[in-house]
CSV table of C-alpha atoms in Angstrom, one decimal:
chain,number,residue,atom,x,y,z
C,22,UNK,CA,8.2,44.5,152.7
C,23,UNK,CA,7.9,46.5,149.6
C,24,UNK,CA,10.5,45.9,147.0
C,25,UNK,CA,10.8,45.7,143.3
C,26,UNK,CA,14.1,45.2,141.5
C,27,UNK,CA,14.9,45.6,137.8
C,28,UNK,CA,18.4,45.6,136.0
C,29,UNK,CA,19.4,49.3,135.0
C,30,UNK,CA,20.4,48.6,131.7
C,31,UNK,CA,19.9,46.8,128.3
C,32,UNK,CA,21.3,47.4,125.1
C,33,UNK,CA,19.7,45.8,121.8
C,34,UNK,CA,19.9,45.9,118.2
C,35,UNK,CA,17.0,47.6,116.1
C,36,UNK,CA,14.8,44.6,115.1
C,37,UNK,CA,16.1,42.3,117.9
C,38,UNK,CA,13.7,41.5,120.6
C,39,UNK,CA,14.2,43.1,124.2
C,40,UNK,CA,13.4,41.3,127.4
C,41,UNK,CA,13.1,43.3,130.6
C,42,UNK,CA,13.3,41.6,133.8
C,43,UNK,CA,11.5,42.6,137.3
C,44,UNK,CA,11.3,40.8,140.7
C,45,UNK,CA,8.9,41.8,143.4
C,46,UNK,CA,8.2,40.7,147.0
C,47,UNK,CA,4.6,41.3,147.6
C,48,UNK,CA,3.0,37.9,146.9
C,49,UNK,CA,-0.5,39.4,147.7
C,50,UNK,CA,0.0,42.4,144.7
C,51,UNK,CA,-3.1,42.0,142.7
C,52,UNK,CA,-1.9,43.7,139.6
C,53,UNK,CA,1.6,44.1,137.9
C,54,UNK,CA,2.6,46.9,135.5
C,55,UNK,CA,4.7,48.1,133.0
C,56,UNK,CA,5.5,51.8,132.4
C,57,UNK,CA,7.5,53.6,129.8
C,58,UNK,CA,8.9,57.0,130.4
C,59,UNK,CA,10.9,58.8,127.6
C,60,UNK,CA,13.2,62.0,129.0
C,61,UNK,CA,11.6,64.6,130.9
C,62,UNK,CA,8.2,62.9,130.4
C,63,UNK,CA,5.6,61.4,132.9
C,64,UNK,CA,5.0,57.7,132.7
C,65,UNK,CA,2.9,55.9,129.9
C,66,UNK,CA,1.2,52.5,131.1
C,67,UNK,CA,2.1,50.2,128.6
C,68,UNK,CA,0.4,47.1,129.8
C,69,UNK,CA,-0.7,45.2,132.9
C,70,UNK,CA,-1.2,41.9,134.3
C,71,UNK,CA,-3.5,40.3,136.9
C,72,UNK,CA,-1.8,38.3,139.3
C,73,UNK,CA,-3.8,34.9,138.4
C,74,UNK,CA,-2.7,35.2,134.7
C,75,UNK,CA,0.6,33.7,133.4
C,76,UNK,CA,0.8,35.4,130.1
C,77,UNK,CA,-0.5,38.6,128.2
C,78,UNK,CA,0.1,39.5,124.8
C,79,UNK,CA,-0.7,42.9,123.2
C,80,UNK,CA,0.6,43.6,119.9
C,81,UNK,CA,4.6,43.8,120.3
C,82,UNK,CA,4.4,43.3,123.9
C,83,UNK,CA,4.3,39.9,125.8
C,84,UNK,CA,4.2,40.2,129.4
C,85,UNK,CA,5.1,36.7,131.5
C,86,UNK,CA,4.3,36.4,135.2
C,87,UNK,CA,6.1,33.6,137.3
C,88,UNK,CA,4.0,33.9,140.7
C,89,UNK,CA,5.9,31.3,142.4
C,90,UNK,CA,9.2,33.1,142.0
C,91,UNK,CA,7.6,36.5,142.0
C,92,UNK,CA,9.5,37.3,138.5
C,93,UNK,CA,7.9,39.6,136.0
C,94,UNK,CA,9.0,40.1,132.3
C,95,UNK,CA,8.2,42.2,129.4
C,96,UNK,CA,9.3,41.3,126.0
C,97,UNK,CA,9.5,43.8,123.2
C,98,UNK,CA,9.3,42.0,119.8
C,99,UNK,CA,11.0,43.8,116.7
C,100,UNK,CA,12.6,46.3,118.8
C,101,UNK,CA,12.4,49.9,117.3
C,102,UNK,CA,14.6,53.1,118.1
C,103,UNK,CA,11.6,54.7,119.1
C,104,UNK,CA,11.4,52.2,122.0
C,105,UNK,CA,14.2,53.9,123.7
C,106,UNK,CA,13.2,54.7,127.0
C,107,UNK,CA,13.2,53.5,130.7
C,108,UNK,CA,10.6,51.0,131.7
C,109,UNK,CA,9.4,50.7,135.0
C,110,UNK,CA,7.7,47.9,136.5
C,111,UNK,CA,5.3,48.2,139.5
C,112,UNK,CA,3.2,46.2,141.8
C,113,UNK,CA,0.1,47.4,143.2
C,114,UNK,CA,0.4,47.0,146.6
C,115,UNK,CA,-2.6,45.1,148.1
C,116,UNK,CA,-3.0,47.8,151.2
C,117,UNK,CA,-4.3,50.9,149.9
C,118,UNK,CA,-3.9,49.9,146.2
C,119,UNK,CA,-0.5,52.0,146.0
C,120,UNK,CA,2.2,51.4,143.4
C,121,UNK,CA,5.7,50.3,144.2
C,122,UNK,CA,7.8,50.9,141.2
C,123,UNK,CA,11.1,49.4,140.2
C,124,UNK,CA,14.5,51.3,139.7
C,125,UNK,CA,13.6,51.5,136.0
C,126,UNK,CA,15.4,49.7,133.0
C,127,UNK,CA,17.1,52.0,130.3
C,128,UNK,CA,16.6,50.6,127.2
C,129,UNK,CA,18.8,51.3,124.2
C,130,UNK,CA,18.1,50.4,120.9
C,131,UNK,CA,21.1,50.9,118.4
C,132,UNK,CA,20.0,51.0,114.5
P,26,UNK,CA,-9.6,60.1,127.7
P,27,UNK,CA,-8.1,59.9,130.7
P,28,UNK,CA,-5.7,63.1,130.4
P,29,UNK,CA,-3.8,64.2,133.4
P,30,UNK,CA,-2.4,67.6,133.4
P,31,UNK,CA,0.5,69.2,135.5
P,32,UNK,CA,1.2,72.9,135.9
P,33,UNK,CA,3.7,74.3,135.7
P,34,UNK,CA,5.8,71.8,133.7
P,35,UNK,CA,9.1,73.3,135.2
P,36,UNK,CA,9.6,76.0,137.6
P,37,UNK,CA,13.1,77.5,139.1
P,38,UNK,CA,12.8,79.3,142.3
P,39,UNK,CA,14.8,80.8,145.2
P,40,UNK,CA,15.5,79.0,148.3
P,41,UNK,CA,13.0,80.1,150.9
P,42,UNK,CA,9.9,80.7,148.7
P,43,UNK,CA,7.1,78.2,148.4
P,44,UNK,CA,6.0,76.7,145.3
P,45,UNK,CA,2.6,75.2,144.2
P,46,UNK,CA,2.2,72.4,141.7
P,47,UNK,CA,-1.2,71.8,140.2
P,48,UNK,CA,-2.5,68.3,138.9
P,49,UNK,CA,-5.7,68.2,137.1
P,50,UNK,CA,-7.7,65.4,135.4
P,51,UNK,CA,-8.8,66.9,132.3
P,52,UNK,CA,-11.6,64.5,131.2
P,53,UNK,CA,-12.4,62.4,134.0
P,54,UNK,CA,-13.3,63.0,137.9
P,55,UNK,CA,-10.5,61.6,140.2
P,56,UNK,CA,-11.4,60.6,143.6
P,57,UNK,CA,-7.7,59.9,144.6
P,58,UNK,CA,-4.7,61.2,143.1
P,59,UNK,CA,-1.0,60.5,144.0
P,60,UNK,CA,1.9,62.3,144.2
P,61,UNK,CA,5.2,61.0,143.4
P,62,UNK,CA,8.9,62.3,143.4
P,63,UNK,CA,11.5,61.2,141.2
P,64,UNK,CA,15.4,61.8,141.5
P,65,UNK,CA,17.4,61.8,138.4
P,66,UNK,CA,17.8,58.2,137.1
P,67,UNK,CA,15.9,56.8,139.9
P,68,UNK,CA,12.5,55.4,140.5
P,69,UNK,CA,9.3,57.3,141.4
P,70,UNK,CA,8.9,57.4,145.1
P,71,UNK,CA,5.2,57.8,146.5
P,72,UNK,CA,5.0,61.0,148.5
P,73,UNK,CA,1.2,60.9,149.7
P,74,UNK,CA,-2.0,59.8,148.4
P,75,UNK,CA,-5.0,62.5,148.4
P,76,UNK,CA,-8.5,61.5,148.4
P,77,UNK,CA,-11.1,64.3,147.3
P,78,UNK,CA,-12.3,66.1,150.3
P,79,UNK,CA,-10.2,64.6,152.9
P,80,UNK,CA,-6.7,64.8,154.6
P,81,UNK,CA,-3.6,63.2,152.4
P,82,UNK,CA,-2.1,60.1,153.6
P,83,UNK,CA,1.7,60.7,153.5
P,84,UNK,CA,4.4,58.0,153.2
P,85,UNK,CA,6.9,57.3,156.0
P,86,UNK,CA,9.3,59.9,156.1
P,87,UNK,CA,7.7,62.7,153.9
P,88,UNK,CA,7.0,65.9,155.8
P,89,UNK,CA,3.3,66.7,155.5
P,90,UNK,CA,4.1,70.3,156.8
P,91,UNK,CA,6.4,70.7,154.0
P,92,UNK,CA,4.7,69.0,151.3
P,93,UNK,CA,1.3,70.4,151.6
P,94,UNK,CA,-1.3,68.6,149.5
P,95,UNK,CA,-4.9,70.0,148.7
P,96,UNK,CA,-7.5,67.9,146.8
P,97,UNK,CA,-10.4,70.1,146.7
P,98,UNK,CA,-12.3,68.9,143.5
P,99,UNK,CA,-12.8,65.7,141.7
P,100,UNK,CA,-10.4,67.5,139.0
P,101,UNK,CA,-7.7,69.0,141.0
P,102,UNK,CA,-5.1,68.5,143.6
P,103,UNK,CA,-2.1,70.9,144.3
P,104,UNK,CA,1.0,70.0,146.0
P,105,UNK,CA,2.7,73.1,147.6
P,106,UNK,CA,6.7,72.7,148.5
P,107,UNK,CA,6.9,75.2,151.5
P,108,UNK,CA,10.2,77.1,152.1
P,109,UNK,CA,12.0,75.2,149.3
P,110,UNK,CA,15.6,74.3,149.4
P,111,UNK,CA,18.1,73.0,146.8
P,112,UNK,CA,17.7,69.4,148.4
P,113,UNK,CA,13.9,69.6,147.1
P,114,UNK,CA,14.8,70.2,143.6
P,115,UNK,CA,13.5,66.9,142.0
P,116,UNK,CA,10.7,65.8,139.2
P,117,UNK,CA,7.5,65.7,140.7
P,118,UNK,CA,4.8,63.6,138.9
P,119,UNK,CA,1.0,63.2,140.0
P,120,UNK,CA,-1.4,60.5,139.0
P,121,UNK,CA,-5.2,60.1,139.1
P,122,UNK,CA,-7.7,57.3,139.6
P,123,UNK,CA,-11.2,57.3,138.9
P,124,UNK,CA,-12.0,55.4,142.1
P,125,UNK,CA,-10.9,52.3,144.2
P,126,UNK,CA,-12.6,50.2,141.9
P,127,UNK,CA,-10.4,51.2,139.0
P,128,UNK,CA,-7.2,49.7,138.4
P,129,UNK,CA,-5.6,52.1,136.7
P,130,UNK,CA,-3.7,55.5,137.6
P,131,UNK,CA,-3.2,58.0,134.6
P,132,UNK,CA,0.1,59.7,135.1
P,133,UNK,CA,0.8,63.6,134.4
P,134,UNK,CA,3.5,64.9,132.6
P,135,UNK,CA,5.8,65.9,135.7
P,136,UNK,CA,7.2,69.2,136.8
P,137,UNK,CA,10.7,70.1,137.2
P,138,UNK,CA,11.4,71.9,140.2
P,139,UNK,CA,14.9,73.5,140.6
P,140,UNK,CA,15.8,75.4,143.7
P,141,UNK,CA,18.5,77.9,143.7
């Protein structure tokens, strides 16, 4: 079945690293994504990783993929107050290419 | 590039009326557009997938007669909520994809629908 799960909340101090975790169920997913949503706004694609990769780094963002455990994480280095938002992971379901989203993790960054 | 707009950004309507939401890809042609619904503090749930020139494919549990989707051109898809009721109040988000060969969906800013 289609299921993506995330923890709901994460609170960090400004300057620390944040790690947001996600588990998924569809082992045939080709792409996994991280999106950011600010209050009242749509989704902004942060990064994505192809399923045959273990890691992808993009400036302050590092994505780790453990395909065996179906576990995806997003690490934000030097977290800033502007990073406060809800972060969604999503898997691209192989049939039809639709996206299945997790519940979202609300990241709160305290100064 | 790859900007998707939605109109209106918010709408308040009376119960029983119909509301149309537009989704436009501003600087690219989108063969596929997706419509999502998001309840407060919850995830996005895919409602339907719309391919230009053909009928939309609805997800299980989504009433196609209530949520009418039209994708008449490569830059415009519309979602009409017919005979809206308070339980239809939600945040509706569309996304657009150039073609199945492209990986990325570009999301619109969303439309907040409140039904009184």
